[in-house]
């Protein structure tokens, strides 16, 4: 199982002065000023319904019930066991057949639509063994129970279903001895598709946005070359190392995926948001050295930009997210000086989303093109080592 890494947002009330590291009167390049704690606005965007979290959770639960019932078939049970022991990401919809395949395909479609992906992303559901400690029992032939993944760090119990349709209440913090399959979403696949939707929807609503930034400098050069001027290349900020804090997680919790929204004022003086996918951030407490380009400075008017790191836990509707962000950011006009946009992005997310997804991980104010060294996040939940990097034209 790829360990999940959801950071607690603490209902945002723990974001003290560090989160508002810059006052509203700051001028270009001015030093940070201590400010009062920041809270998301009470009603910052138009209501959105139905709630994607509940839709996704219901679809996953129904899929778990269907898979549990299907395990009464010994041949199918053996097939799933072989796949689960060989891989921590079993594409269960593709593997299934007959009525089960139909049921899972329907759940996949509802999940994709709830996430604003219009059902065109393909199968998202996958199956994995809940914990490595269950492998001996599964190998010995015990019929597993099946549970839907939870995106809630604070859950204390988990409901798993057996092949007779009976529900079993399990401790979320201690993996049971009985083997349990967990049904969740392919977060990498969903996030990659979702960031494309987010960028396109932001553009449609009048907020400039580039396609998600590729991981390597070589692929970034190819993708961003069209945005460069006629000069010999363009300056970027590259991440040479990054680490996020470690948190205890429920064993049943689904995978999470990290992405960053880089914000600032574009060359036209209007606010822009550039999504950056960070698929390598698999584990908390691990230092990664991706050499990933975070900011393409040819897109920005000022020598400063902000970064808001978020986490996709399965229920984010990317069209709703784009609408919420655009609604707030489009009210911010260029005053001829850099204005920090972290708080505006956080305020744009409707309050009920903070109870589940998307999760706020950390933020970095006033990233400058000249930054060279380690920058701690405002929330104290992670750090990045960055350096200026010049992308040269061929």
XYZ file of C-alpha atoms in Angstrom:
394
model
C 0.000 0.000 0.000
C 1.281 3.389 -0.821
C 1.079 5.206 2.532
C -1.253 8.158 2.576
C -0.184 11.512 3.889
C -3.090 13.743 4.685
C -2.194 16.713 6.856
C -4.661 17.878 9.475
C -5.948 21.364 8.768
C -7.173 21.794 12.352
C -10.246 23.562 10.978
C -7.786 26.286 10.016
C -8.077 27.827 13.485
C -4.513 26.771 14.272
C -3.176 29.002 11.534
C -1.719 31.780 13.646
C 0.263 34.798 12.640
C 2.568 32.753 10.443
C -0.242 32.158 7.974
C -0.698 35.879 7.548
C 3.001 36.489 7.234
C 2.510 39.600 5.127
C 0.305 42.561 5.839
C -1.989 44.012 3.231
C 0.088 47.169 2.954
C 3.244 45.410 1.866
C 5.167 46.772 -1.069
C 7.253 44.858 -3.543
C 10.019 42.980 -1.725
C 9.122 44.384 1.705
C 9.721 42.316 4.833
C 6.943 40.178 6.333
C 4.857 41.717 9.085
C 3.212 39.832 11.935
C -0.560 39.758 11.575
C -3.594 38.285 13.311
C -4.642 34.674 12.769
C -6.298 33.999 9.436
C -9.688 32.343 9.090
C -11.453 31.338 5.876
C -14.367 33.592 5.007
C -17.740 32.342 6.202
C -19.376 32.364 2.793
C -16.765 32.976 0.172
C -18.213 31.294 -2.848
C -21.490 30.243 -4.321
C -23.027 27.073 -2.876
C -22.202 23.856 -4.658
C -24.307 20.718 -4.703
C -24.480 17.860 -4.433
C -21.549 17.552 -2.028
C -18.841 15.586 -3.850
C -17.587 14.027 -0.621
C -20.893 12.343 0.172
C -21.397 11.226 -3.423
C -17.931 9.687 -3.632
C -18.221 8.066 -0.193
C -21.591 6.521 -1.068
C -20.296 5.176 -4.378
C -17.234 3.666 -2.695
C -19.355 2.065 0.025
C -21.688 0.540 -2.540
C -18.699 -0.767 -4.473
C -17.292 -2.314 -1.280
C -20.590 -4.098 -0.597
C -20.747 -5.407 -4.154
C -17.169 -6.693 -4.089
C -17.680 -8.329 -0.685
C -20.718 -10.202 -1.968
C -18.859 -11.336 -5.073
C -16.191 -13.057 -2.972
C -18.577 -15.959 -2.288
C -17.460 -17.179 -5.721
C -14.296 -19.166 -4.945
C -12.758 -18.832 -8.416
C -13.237 -15.065 -8.410
C -12.012 -14.861 -4.813
C -8.797 -16.662 -5.785
C -8.314 -14.338 -8.734
C -8.678 -11.237 -6.601
C -6.388 -12.673 -3.908
C -3.645 -13.345 -6.447
C -3.936 -9.799 -7.784
C -3.990 -8.209 -4.311
C -0.903 -10.117 -3.187
C 0.953 -9.098 -6.329
C 0.041 -5.406 -6.381
C -1.105 -2.684 -3.999
C -3.260 -1.146 -6.726
C -5.654 -3.640 -8.291
C -7.831 -2.082 -11.048
C -10.886 -3.894 -9.769
C -13.380 -2.551 -12.339
C -11.199 -3.805 -15.177
C -10.652 -7.143 -13.424
C -14.358 -7.747 -12.736
C -16.930 -9.281 -15.052
C -20.694 -9.668 -15.377
C -23.008 -7.921 -12.914
C -20.125 -6.856 -10.672
C -18.374 -5.113 -13.539
C -21.579 -3.268 -14.392
C -22.042 -2.170 -10.779
C -18.449 -0.981 -10.438
C -18.534 0.830 -13.788
C -21.631 2.679 -12.585
C -19.899 3.642 -9.336
C -16.831 4.777 -11.294
C -18.976 7.010 -13.472
C -20.726 8.613 -10.489
C -17.398 9.285 -8.807
C -15.918 10.886 -11.919
C -18.960 13.130 -12.397
C -18.935 14.122 -8.710
C -15.301 15.175 -9.119
C -16.093 17.320 -12.151
C -14.364 14.933 -14.556
C -17.506 14.258 -16.617
C -17.044 10.512 -16.479
C -14.386 10.611 -19.194
C -11.366 9.741 -17.063
C -11.909 5.970 -17.149
C -12.048 3.580 -14.170
C -10.931 5.191 -10.910
C -11.811 2.501 -8.376
C -9.054 0.237 -7.185
C -8.616 -2.391 -4.501
C -5.749 -3.020 -2.078
C -5.004 -5.042 1.026
C -5.604 -2.867 4.077
C -2.292 -3.592 5.800
C 0.787 -5.725 5.188
C 0.131 -7.560 8.450
C -2.873 -9.173 6.748
C -0.843 -10.912 4.053
C -0.306 -14.217 5.914
C -4.040 -14.652 6.588
C -4.908 -13.752 3.006
C -2.266 -16.130 1.648
C -3.676 -18.896 3.876
C -7.021 -18.541 2.114
C -9.199 -16.623 4.584
C -12.030 -14.841 2.795
C -11.436 -11.093 3.211
C -13.904 -8.512 4.292
C -14.187 -5.360 2.176
C -14.269 -1.737 3.373
C -14.433 1.617 1.628
C -11.463 3.915 2.227
C -11.993 6.880 4.498
C -10.570 10.337 3.864
C -11.169 11.369 7.473
C -8.074 11.383 9.710
C -10.240 11.501 12.811
C -12.426 8.496 12.112
C -12.372 5.980 14.967
C -14.200 3.077 13.355
C -14.375 1.420 9.955
C -17.232 -0.612 8.492
C -16.238 -3.715 6.556
C -18.571 -6.157 4.800
C -18.261 -9.916 4.488
C -19.381 -12.131 1.629
C -22.750 -12.714 3.354
C -23.520 -9.002 3.481
C -22.889 -8.636 7.202
C -21.257 -5.452 8.491
C -18.297 -5.533 10.895
C -17.184 -2.495 12.887
C -13.394 -2.265 13.084
C -10.932 -0.045 14.940
C -9.594 2.533 12.478
C -6.233 2.854 14.258
C -5.426 -0.827 14.777
C -5.449 -3.136 11.774
C -7.525 -6.273 12.431
C -6.106 -9.784 12.176
C -8.781 -10.651 9.637
C -7.738 -9.626 6.089
C -9.593 -6.639 4.695
C -9.643 -5.323 1.149
C -9.965 -1.557 0.934
C -11.716 0.063 -2.017
C -10.492 3.535 -2.874
C -9.722 5.844 -5.786
C -6.648 6.019 -7.982
C -5.582 9.417 -6.690
C -2.743 9.911 -9.165
C -5.047 9.335 -12.118
C -7.826 11.478 -10.671
C -5.479 14.345 -9.778
C -3.781 14.411 -13.177
C -7.171 14.635 -14.888
C -8.507 17.035 -12.270
C -5.699 19.561 -12.609
C -6.320 19.714 -16.348
C -9.983 20.428 -15.634
C -9.012 22.986 -12.993
C -6.693 24.852 -15.359
C -9.196 24.831 -18.221
C -12.056 25.937 -15.974
C -10.009 28.762 -14.457
C -9.190 29.980 -17.954
C -12.850 29.759 -18.942
C -13.758 31.929 -15.962
C -11.113 34.531 -16.773
C -8.212 33.461 -14.530
C -5.022 32.730 -16.472
C -3.676 29.260 -15.797
C -1.053 27.048 -17.370
C -1.327 23.299 -17.821
C -0.011 21.376 -14.784
C 3.768 21.734 -14.634
C 5.593 18.484 -15.510
C 7.936 16.952 -12.953
C 11.267 17.147 -14.756
C 13.133 20.120 -16.122
C 13.350 18.489 -19.547
C 9.602 17.984 -19.899
C 8.977 21.432 -18.422
C 11.167 22.985 -21.090
C 9.058 21.357 -23.766
C 5.729 22.266 -22.158
C 6.625 25.812 -21.172
C 8.636 26.747 -24.232
C 5.612 28.278 -25.921
C 5.173 30.651 -22.989
C 8.734 31.924 -23.134
C 9.584 35.157 -24.840
C 11.779 35.438 -27.886
C 14.809 35.624 -25.580
C 17.209 32.728 -25.126
C 15.116 31.152 -22.369
C 13.386 31.942 -19.097
C 14.021 31.851 -15.366
C 12.262 29.419 -13.059
C 12.315 28.362 -9.435
C 13.186 24.694 -9.078
C 12.537 22.431 -6.071
C 15.684 20.469 -5.262
C 14.376 18.931 -2.023
C 11.066 18.801 -0.155
C 9.724 17.140 2.981
C 6.326 17.138 4.666
C 5.580 16.366 8.298
C 4.604 12.915 9.499
C 1.150 12.134 10.915
C -0.427 8.956 12.239
C -3.060 7.717 9.782
C -5.942 5.247 9.983
C -4.931 1.972 8.301
C -8.005 2.162 6.072
C -7.397 5.684 4.838
C -7.158 6.063 1.101
C -4.202 7.351 -0.826
C -3.769 11.089 -1.110
C -2.083 13.159 -3.789
C -0.249 16.456 -3.391
C -0.492 19.433 -5.709
C 0.439 23.097 -5.406
C -1.352 26.188 -6.669
C 1.202 28.846 -7.628
C -0.427 32.276 -7.635
C 0.596 35.776 -8.597
C -0.053 38.490 -11.168
C 0.479 37.623 -14.801
C 2.192 39.788 -17.388
C -1.211 41.339 -18.149
C -1.585 42.463 -14.534
C -4.382 39.967 -13.817
C -4.296 37.247 -11.179
C -3.170 33.847 -12.443
C -3.107 30.365 -10.882
C -0.783 27.630 -12.124
C -1.434 24.087 -10.808
C 1.657 21.957 -10.173
C 1.234 18.200 -9.776
C 3.632 16.615 -7.253
C 3.086 12.856 -7.732
C 6.337 11.834 -6.086
C 5.304 12.961 -2.568
C 4.341 9.481 -1.408
C 5.353 9.521 2.244
C 5.465 11.929 5.148
C 8.805 12.287 6.869
C 10.747 11.490 3.703
C 13.028 13.910 1.859
C 12.382 13.910 -1.894
C 14.729 15.464 -4.440
C 12.576 15.954 -7.529
C 14.340 18.832 -9.346
C 10.841 19.946 -10.251
C 10.089 23.379 -11.631
C 7.619 25.144 -9.375
C 7.418 28.668 -10.838
C 7.899 29.780 -14.439
C 8.759 33.442 -13.967
C 8.067 34.316 -17.590
C 4.378 34.034 -16.664
C 4.549 36.636 -13.902
C 4.706 40.415 -13.755
C 6.411 40.709 -10.374
C 9.427 39.015 -8.867
C 7.236 37.416 -6.172
C 4.665 34.628 -6.189
C 2.875 32.503 -3.589
C 2.393 28.753 -3.366
C -0.492 26.941 -1.664
C 0.066 23.205 -1.256
C -3.093 21.098 -1.195
C -3.992 17.435 -0.981
C -6.536 15.512 -3.008
C -8.202 12.849 -0.892
C -10.719 11.611 -3.432
C -13.696 13.937 -3.156
C -12.539 17.193 -4.736
C -14.776 18.560 -7.487
C -12.311 20.436 -9.666
C -14.942 22.494 -11.462
C -16.313 23.683 -8.120
C -12.791 24.419 -6.904
C -12.036 26.492 -9.997
C -15.326 28.367 -9.655
C -14.658 29.136 -5.972
C -11.116 30.336 -6.602
C -12.074 32.422 -9.624
C -14.984 34.058 -7.767
C -12.601 35.462 -5.157
C -9.434 36.096 -7.158
C -11.172 38.008 -9.927
C -12.076 40.679 -7.359
C -8.374 41.397 -6.709
C -6.926 44.059 -8.971
C -3.284 44.813 -9.616
C -2.370 47.865 -7.532
C 1.024 48.259 -9.140
C 2.662 46.251 -6.381
C 2.822 42.640 -5.266
C -0.155 41.468 -3.194
C 0.057 38.117 -1.371
C -2.700 35.767 -2.556
C -2.421 32.809 -0.155
C -5.196 34.053 2.105
C -7.425 34.766 -0.879
C -7.052 31.191 -2.134
C -7.824 29.768 1.315
C -10.820 32.091 1.690
C -12.104 30.966 -1.695
C -12.642 27.409 -0.509
C -16.164 27.038 0.956
C -16.202 26.300 4.683
C -17.820 22.873 4.394
C -14.897 21.697 2.240
C -12.565 22.118 5.205
C -14.340 19.223 6.935
C -13.056 16.865 4.249
C -11.481 17.782 0.907
C -9.483 19.423 -0.473
C -7.040 19.604 2.409
C -4.720 22.476 3.039
C -1.147 21.252 3.575
C 1.046 24.364 3.761
C 1.809 27.645 2.031
C 4.810 29.684 0.998
C 4.568 33.461 0.785
C 6.802 35.655 -1.349
C 8.759 33.144 -3.337
C 11.259 35.211 -5.304
C 13.178 34.370 -8.448
C 16.431 34.837 -6.530
C 15.496 32.457 -3.694
C 18.245 29.904 -3.186
C 18.008 27.719 -0.106
C 15.481 26.192 2.279
C 12.095 27.825 2.791
C 9.850 26.614 5.604
C 6.102 26.587 5.045
C 4.007 29.204 6.858
C 2.094 26.479 8.634
C 5.249 24.663 9.720
C 4.086 21.495 8.023
C 6.845 21.203 5.471
C 9.903 22.728 3.872
C 11.311 23.103 0.387
C 14.808 23.795 -0.830
C 14.640 25.866 -3.989
C 17.069 27.387 -6.438
C 16.935 29.666 -9.497
C 17.034 27.618 -12.667
C 17.358 28.995 -16.190
C 15.569 27.032 -18.884
C 17.492 27.595 -22.079
C 15.940 27.387 -25.502
C 17.261 24.842 -27.970
